Amino acid sequence: MALLTLDQVSVAYDNQTILKDFSLELEKGKLLSLLGPSGCGKTTTLRLIAGFLEAKQGKFLFGGKDYTRVPVNKRNFGFVFQSYALFPHLSVYDNVAFGLRMRKVKDRDVSERVMRMLEVVNLNGFEKRFPQELSGGQRQRVAIARALVIEPDLLLFDEPLSNLDANLRVNMRVEIRRIQQELGITTLYVSHDQEECFSISDQVAIMNKGIVEQLDRPETIFKYPATEFVARFIGFHNFIEFDERSDAGDAISLKVGGRLFTATANPGTVRPGARKGAIRPDDLIVSGDTGQEAANALPGMIKVSTYLGRSYQYVVETELGDFTANQEMETPYFSGQRVNLIFPQDKLVLVE
Amino acid sequence: MREKHFGLGLFSLLVFIFLLGPLLIISVTSFEPGTVLKFPPEGFSLRWYENIFKTGGFIRTFQISIIVSLLGNLLALILGIPAAYALSRYDFKGKSLLNAIFLSPVLIPGIVLGFTLMKYLIVVYQLPMYLGLLIGHTIIMLPFIIRVIASSLSSFDFAVEEAALSLGAGRVRTFFQVVLPNIRSGILAAVLIAFLESFNNVDISVFMTGPGVSTLPIQMLTYVENYFDPTIAAISVLLMVLTGLLMFFIERIMGGLTYFTKR
């Protein structure tokens, strides 16, 4: 049974519905990311679970108990804020000790647990410093230690890395994943950065306008997006609307304007019968014009050619619209050149 | 490099003389040995300083002034801190109206406010004079308290408050252990500024004083109506010193009155 269940929850502020009949489940010990553009409801979901917001309708179950009306301070969830939200008037030690003191833990145990947690986040020796004397990365580590020291039943992250610079972000996310796995703590992570979510999560939920478009392992989402929105969000720029579809086992034949394409069946992520094809610019092959008709090929003309450093990016004009393709090559195609676009069968996926 | 500008320098000097001249003249005349205020003084004496402590009324009204200012300050804080908190923390209908109401005592002429308070508190509701004086002073201090504390709260990250809640602190505890310590300097500045406002107030107090109940500024007013000796200059100097000390503390705590102008 899932540790955390949101059951048909609705949230609205100022008569504006943010979440409607929203449901989500999370297993114990897993890290689930909520990923989506701003305004998709991911932060609202997180704040709802934390208890900062109340659901208008629906239920929030945690560990088999109804948490819908349990106040924030009685939930025992750790929350890590985007702005870190350290107590400016307290030292690092007192910041981390705050939650333990609220729980009336004995001073001796407080000191032991605080020091151990500072060790976990690699901040030993910093306990007498004040937040304004720390760098962004150190502040975030204090914030994580402060949330972890209370041994929370659930750890919540609200875009914790977005105020850090790029290098630090990569280090910190590895760190977060390490700590999460070391302590086996159930975690919900919110971000709008795809790479960040995919790299650290057991599961990713891609959200749009208050609904989950797809919830799956990162590898599955990356390869087989379920909907056009998800596909666009994770870098599929090319779409074809097919007229006909016929399935024969794993192979799917598709037709549009007399041209024949084959695609591979998705592992159950998409409703059978979906007829929209999607492919990444990196997977589309631009080859010289052979003049011959072939399956999974589409003749076209180079419209724009730009240099990306590792590869060239082409915008190719075809009878089915413009396609974007990236290709590594020594001598690039020139604008106006006739080419053939090849859609490899295992890279062309169907989305809703 | 700064340019030297003779005209501007001269102009600034004149402004300073205009502002500080009277204070200087008062200070000098307070040392006059004669019985009439004179400038320049004809000698040096501290007899009028002694007179402050000998003449009945000054010390007693000084005590009343202090008590009224401090008690009023306390009441204004009890009303003002929650108001400032609500105005900065939450968005609600009628917020700007409420803001305007809280600031209105600064905008309404003191005479009008004082007269109205007397008419209703003393005449209609028959409240004791002391209580009326206290209420009046609380009202004039309230806008300063709210304004300064709200401005201090506007730079407070309320996520910090949420962090405390998520760590298990209740609402009340969070307010006292997390919010208050972080606006400490704002509260201190508010208290000092409000204190000065109340302590120097004449226009409200004048309606709220009578036999046995008077504040120092009112006592001074009554005194100059009857006597023309330098006692009043001496007491002014002492008040200037007191005000100066308070201003010095405000400056040290907040970086000055710029706290007021920034919203």
PDB file of C-alpha atoms in Angstrom, chain B residues 60-236:
ATOM      1  CA  ARG B  60       5.612  66.015  38.699  1.00  0.00           C
ATOM      2  CA  THR B  61       4.420  66.680  35.136  1.00  0.00           C
ATOM      3  CA  PHE B  62       7.645  65.217  33.786  1.00  0.00           C
ATOM      4  CA  GLN B  63       6.778  62.019  35.643  1.00  0.00           C
ATOM      5  CA  ILE B  64       3.226  62.072  34.283  1.00  0.00           C
ATOM      6  CA  SER B  65       4.568  62.639  30.771  1.00  0.00           C
ATOM      7  CA  ILE B  66       6.919  59.690  31.096  1.00  0.00           C
ATOM      8  CA  ILE B  67       4.233  57.412  32.533  1.00  0.00           C
ATOM      9  CA  VAL B  68       1.678  58.384  29.881  1.00  0.00           C
ATOM     10  CA  SER B  69       4.220  57.955  27.075  1.00  0.00           C
ATOM     11  CA  LEU B  70       5.422  54.589  28.311  1.00  0.00           C
ATOM     12  CA  LEU B  71       1.983  53.162  29.125  1.00  0.00           C
ATOM     13  CA  GLY B  72       0.571  54.564  25.876  1.00  0.00           C
ATOM     14  CA  ASN B  73       3.504  53.043  24.042  1.00  0.00           C
ATOM     15  CA  LEU B  74       2.790  49.680  25.580  1.00  0.00           C
ATOM     16  CA  LEU B  75      -0.892  49.885  24.613  1.00  0.00           C
ATOM     17  CA  ALA B  76       0.005  51.039  21.101  1.00  0.00           C
ATOM     18  CA  LEU B  77       2.401  48.090  20.784  1.00  0.00           C
ATOM     19  CA  ILE B  78      -0.235  45.620  21.942  1.00  0.00           C
ATOM     20  CA  LEU B  79      -2.636  46.998  19.325  1.00  0.00           C
ATOM     21  CA  GLY B  80      -0.056  47.884  16.696  1.00  0.00           C
ATOM     22  CA  ILE B  81       2.085  44.756  16.405  1.00  0.00           C
ATOM     23  CA  PRO B  82      -0.831  42.465  15.490  1.00  0.00           C
ATOM     24  CA  ALA B  83      -2.187  45.127  13.125  1.00  0.00           C
ATOM     25  CA  ALA B  84       1.171  45.592  11.404  1.00  0.00           C
ATOM     26  CA  TYR B  85       1.559  41.822  11.169  1.00  0.00           C
ATOM     27  CA  ALA B  86      -1.862  41.331   9.608  1.00  0.00           C
ATOM     28  CA  LEU B  87      -1.321  44.201   7.165  1.00  0.00           C
ATOM     29  CA  SER B  88       2.005  42.847   5.934  1.00  0.00           C
ATOM     30  CA  ARG B  89       1.298  39.134   6.088  1.00  0.00           C
ATOM     31  CA  TYR B  90      -2.143  38.778   4.581  1.00  0.00           C
ATOM     32  CA  ASP B  91      -4.099  40.070   1.639  1.00  0.00           C
ATOM     33  CA  PHE B  92      -7.700  40.759   2.407  1.00  0.00           C
ATOM     34  CA  LYS B  93     -10.613  42.904   1.363  1.00  0.00           C
ATOM     35  CA  GLY B  94     -10.508  46.436   2.708  1.00  0.00           C
ATOM     36  CA  LYS B  95      -6.791  46.262   3.475  1.00  0.00           C
ATOM     37  CA  SER B  96      -6.015  49.676   2.006  1.00  0.00           C
ATOM     38  CA  LEU B  97      -8.965  51.217   3.841  1.00  0.00           C
ATOM     39  CA  LEU B  98      -7.709  49.758   7.102  1.00  0.00           C
ATOM     40  CA  ASN B  99      -4.242  51.070   6.320  1.00  0.00           C
ATOM     41  CA  ALA B 100      -5.673  54.540   5.795  1.00  0.00           C
ATOM     42  CA  ILE B 101      -7.633  54.371   9.057  1.00  0.00           C
ATOM     43  CA  PHE B 102      -4.562  53.352  11.018  1.00  0.00           C
ATOM     44  CA  LEU B 103      -2.598  56.251   9.596  1.00  0.00           C
ATOM     45  CA  SER B 104      -5.380  58.834   9.923  1.00  0.00           C
ATOM     46  CA  PRO B 105      -4.315  60.195  13.338  1.00  0.00           C
ATOM     47  CA  VAL B 106      -1.244  61.645  11.605  1.00  0.00           C
ATOM     48  CA  LEU B 107      -3.366  63.298   8.936  1.00  0.00           C
ATOM     49  CA  ILE B 108      -6.094  64.777  11.133  1.00  0.00           C
ATOM     50  CA  PRO B 109      -5.053  68.063  12.819  1.00  0.00           C
ATOM     51  CA  GLY B 110      -4.191  67.403  16.458  1.00  0.00           C
ATOM     52  CA  ILE B 111      -6.535  70.143  17.642  1.00  0.00           C
ATOM     53  CA  VAL B 112      -9.494  68.421  15.998  1.00  0.00           C
ATOM     54  CA  LEU B 113      -8.530  65.043  17.391  1.00  0.00           C
ATOM     55  CA  GLY B 114      -7.895  66.468  20.852  1.00  0.00           C
ATOM     56  CA  PHE B 115     -11.152  68.378  20.941  1.00  0.00           C
ATOM     57  CA  THR B 116     -13.175  65.388  19.751  1.00  0.00           C
ATOM     58  CA  LEU B 117     -11.571  63.112  22.302  1.00  0.00           C
ATOM     59  CA  MET B 118     -12.305  65.563  25.077  1.00  0.00           C
ATOM     60  CA  LYS B 119     -15.891  66.004  23.914  1.00  0.00           C
ATOM     61  CA  TYR B 120     -16.586  62.282  23.935  1.00  0.00           C
ATOM     62  CA  LEU B 121     -14.232  60.653  26.408  1.00  0.00           C
ATOM     63  CA  ILE B 122     -14.382  63.304  29.121  1.00  0.00           C
ATOM     64  CA  VAL B 123     -17.700  65.097  28.598  1.00  0.00           C
ATOM     65  CA  VAL B 124     -19.995  62.389  27.250  1.00  0.00           C
ATOM     66  CA  TYR B 125     -18.537  59.233  28.762  1.00  0.00           C
ATOM     67  CA  GLN B 126     -17.172  60.937  31.892  1.00  0.00           C
ATOM     68  CA  LEU B 127     -13.890  59.034  31.811  1.00  0.00           C
ATOM     69  CA  PRO B 128     -11.230  60.146  34.297  1.00  0.00           C
ATOM     70  CA  MET B 129      -8.841  62.727  32.856  1.00  0.00           C
ATOM     71  CA  TYR B 130      -5.862  60.414  33.291  1.00  0.00           C
ATOM     72  CA  LEU B 131      -7.482  57.700  31.220  1.00  0.00           C
ATOM     73  CA  GLY B 132      -8.481  60.176  28.511  1.00  0.00           C
ATOM     74  CA  LEU B 133      -4.907  61.425  28.308  1.00  0.00           C
ATOM     75  CA  LEU B 134      -3.629  57.863  28.015  1.00  0.00           C
ATOM     76  CA  ILE B 135      -6.124  56.979  25.264  1.00  0.00           C
ATOM     77  CA  GLY B 136      -5.283  60.146  23.347  1.00  0.00           C
ATOM     78  CA  HIS B 137      -1.577  59.405  23.461  1.00  0.00           C
ATOM     79  CA  THR B 138      -2.105  55.787  22.465  1.00  0.00           C
ATOM     80  CA  ILE B 139      -3.996  56.985  19.397  1.00  0.00           C
ATOM     81  CA  ILE B 140      -1.303  59.372  18.259  1.00  0.00           C
ATOM     82  CA  MET B 141       1.427  56.775  18.757  1.00  0.00           C
ATOM     83  CA  LEU B 142      -0.383  53.993  16.936  1.00  0.00           C
ATOM     84  CA  PRO B 143       0.321  55.146  13.346  1.00  0.00           C
ATOM     85  CA  PHE B 144       4.044  55.420  14.056  1.00  0.00           C
ATOM     86  CA  ILE B 145       4.141  52.006  15.685  1.00  0.00           C
ATOM     87  CA  ILE B 146       2.244  50.356  12.839  1.00  0.00           C
ATOM     88  CA  ARG B 147       4.154  52.091  10.078  1.00  0.00           C
ATOM     89  CA  VAL B 148       7.633  51.355  11.379  1.00  0.00           C
ATOM     90  CA  ILE B 149       6.897  47.749  12.346  1.00  0.00           C
ATOM     91  CA  ALA B 150       5.103  47.035   9.055  1.00  0.00           C
ATOM     92  CA  SER B 151       8.120  48.355   7.195  1.00  0.00           C
ATOM     93  CA  SER B 152      10.327  46.067   9.260  1.00  0.00           C
ATOM     94  CA  LEU B 153       8.053  43.109   8.477  1.00  0.00           C
ATOM     95  CA  SER B 154       8.080  43.872   4.761  1.00  0.00           C
ATOM     96  CA  SER B 155      11.685  42.707   4.596  1.00  0.00           C
ATOM     97  CA  PHE B 156      10.930  39.573   6.617  1.00  0.00           C
ATOM     98  CA  ASP B 157      10.732  36.328   4.625  1.00  0.00           C
ATOM     99  CA  PHE B 158       7.531  34.653   5.778  1.00  0.00           C
ATOM    100  CA  ALA B 159       8.888  31.301   4.567  1.00  0.00           C
ATOM    101  CA  VAL B 160      10.923  31.457   7.792  1.00  0.00           C
ATOM    102  CA  GLU B 161       7.679  31.403   9.710  1.00  0.00           C
ATOM    103  CA  GLU B 162       6.471  28.429   7.674  1.00  0.00           C
ATOM    104  CA  ALA B 163       9.761  26.682   8.380  1.00  0.00           C
ATOM    105  CA  ALA B 164       9.110  27.007  12.116  1.00  0.00           C
ATOM    106  CA  LEU B 165       5.595  25.624  11.689  1.00  0.00           C
ATOM    107  CA  SER B 166       6.864  22.681   9.673  1.00  0.00           C
ATOM    108  CA  LEU B 167       9.390  21.941  12.420  1.00  0.00           C
ATOM    109  CA  GLY B 168       6.608  21.565  14.949  1.00  0.00           C
ATOM    110  CA  ALA B 169       6.201  25.026  16.502  1.00  0.00           C
ATOM    111  CA  GLY B 170       2.634  26.237  17.008  1.00  0.00           C
ATOM    112  CA  ARG B 171       1.397  29.561  15.591  1.00  0.00           C
ATOM    113  CA  VAL B 172       1.773  31.540  18.823  1.00  0.00           C
ATOM    114  CA  ARG B 173       5.143  30.068  19.606  1.00  0.00           C
ATOM    115  CA  THR B 174       6.346  30.767  16.073  1.00  0.00           C
ATOM    116  CA  PHE B 175       5.306  34.393  16.443  1.00  0.00           C
ATOM    117  CA  PHE B 176       7.171  34.881  19.698  1.00  0.00           C
ATOM    118  CA  GLN B 177      10.250  32.773  18.967  1.00  0.00           C
ATOM    119  CA  VAL B 178      10.761  33.444  15.269  1.00  0.00           C
ATOM    120  CA  VAL B 179       8.888  36.527  14.040  1.00  0.00           C
ATOM    121  CA  LEU B 180       9.420  38.865  17.004  1.00  0.00           C
ATOM    122  CA  PRO B 181      13.190  38.326  17.379  1.00  0.00           C
ATOM    123  CA  ASN B 182      13.629  39.150  13.714  1.00  0.00           C
ATOM    124  CA  ILE B 183      11.786  42.481  13.893  1.00  0.00           C
ATOM    125  CA  ARG B 184      13.324  43.463  17.229  1.00  0.00           C
ATOM    126  CA  SER B 185      15.148  46.478  15.854  1.00  0.00           C
ATOM    127  CA  GLY B 186      12.001  47.662  14.065  1.00  0.00           C
ATOM    128  CA  ILE B 187      10.033  47.466  17.292  1.00  0.00           C
ATOM    129  CA  LEU B 188      12.700  49.354  19.189  1.00  0.00           C
ATOM    130  CA  ALA B 189      12.775  52.114  16.586  1.00  0.00           C
ATOM    131  CA  ALA B 190       8.981  52.284  16.601  1.00  0.00           C
ATOM    132  CA  VAL B 191       8.953  52.627  20.382  1.00  0.00           C
ATOM    133  CA  LEU B 192      11.525  55.436  20.354  1.00  0.00           C
ATOM    134  CA  ILE B 193       9.864  57.398  17.580  1.00  0.00           C
ATOM    135  CA  ALA B 194       6.415  57.009  19.123  1.00  0.00           C
ATOM    136  CA  PHE B 195       7.812  58.030  22.495  1.00  0.00           C
ATOM    137  CA  LEU B 196       9.170  61.289  21.095  1.00  0.00           C
ATOM    138  CA  GLU B 197       5.890  61.967  19.334  1.00  0.00           C
ATOM    139  CA  SER B 198       3.941  61.491  22.557  1.00  0.00           C
ATOM    140  CA  PHE B 199       6.387  63.154  24.886  1.00  0.00           C
ATOM    141  CA  ASN B 200       6.498  66.368  22.862  1.00  0.00           C
ATOM    142  CA  ASN B 201       2.776  66.431  22.140  1.00  0.00           C
ATOM    143  CA  VAL B 202       0.842  69.582  23.011  1.00  0.00           C
ATOM    144  CA  ASP B 203      -2.268  69.688  20.850  1.00  0.00           C
ATOM    145  CA  ILE B 204      -3.903  66.516  22.179  1.00  0.00           C
ATOM    146  CA  SER B 205      -2.668  66.917  25.746  1.00  0.00           C
ATOM    147  CA  VAL B 206      -3.975  70.451  26.044  1.00  0.00           C
ATOM    148  CA  PHE B 207      -7.547  69.137  25.965  1.00  0.00           C
ATOM    149  CA  MET B 208      -6.856  66.240  28.267  1.00  0.00           C
ATOM    150  CA  THR B 209      -5.233  68.061  31.132  1.00  0.00           C
ATOM    151  CA  GLY B 210      -6.698  69.904  34.053  1.00  0.00           C
ATOM    152  CA  PRO B 211      -6.204  70.375  37.750  1.00  0.00           C
ATOM    153  CA  GLY B 212      -3.761  67.783  39.000  1.00  0.00           C
ATOM    154  CA  VAL B 213      -3.248  66.121  35.637  1.00  0.00           C
ATOM    155  CA  SER B 214      -0.828  67.754  33.261  1.00  0.00           C
ATOM    156  CA  THR B 215       2.087  66.863  31.021  1.00  0.00           C
ATOM    157  CA  LEU B 216       5.419  68.603  30.915  1.00  0.00           C
ATOM    158  CA  PRO B 217       4.820  70.492  27.633  1.00  0.00           C
ATOM    159  CA  ILE B 218       1.491  71.768  28.985  1.00  0.00           C
ATOM    160  CA  GLN B 219       3.108  72.785  32.256  1.00  0.00           C
ATOM    161  CA  MET B 220       5.745  74.672  30.259  1.00  0.00           C
ATOM    162  CA  LEU B 221       3.039  76.392  28.262  1.00  0.00           C
ATOM    163  CA  THR B 222       1.270  77.458  31.431  1.00  0.00           C
ATOM    164  CA  TYR B 223       4.549  78.670  32.902  1.00  0.00           C
ATOM    165  CA  VAL B 224       5.450  80.967  29.980  1.00  0.00           C
ATOM    166  CA  GLU B 225       1.992  82.470  30.126  1.00  0.00           C
ATOM    167  CA  ASN B 226       2.789  83.739  33.640  1.00  0.00           C
ATOM    168  CA  TYR B 227       6.568  84.165  33.915  1.00  0.00           C
ATOM    169  CA  PHE B 228       9.270  85.412  31.586  1.00  0.00           C
ATOM    170  CA  ASP B 229      12.342  84.083  33.359  1.00  0.00           C
ATOM    171  CA  PRO B 230      14.950  81.769  31.749  1.00  0.00           C
ATOM    172  CA  THR B 231      13.618  78.638  33.495  1.00  0.00           C
ATOM    173  CA  ILE B 232      11.833  77.745  30.302  1.00  0.00           C
ATOM    174  CA  ALA B 233      15.079  78.008  28.329  1.00  0.00           C
ATOM    175  CA  ALA B 234      16.833  75.765  30.836  1.00  0.00           C
ATOM    176  CA  ILE B 235      14.150  73.123  30.657  1.00  0.00           C
ATOM    177  CA  SER B 236      14.194  73.310  26.856  1.00  0.00           C
TER     178      SER B 236
END
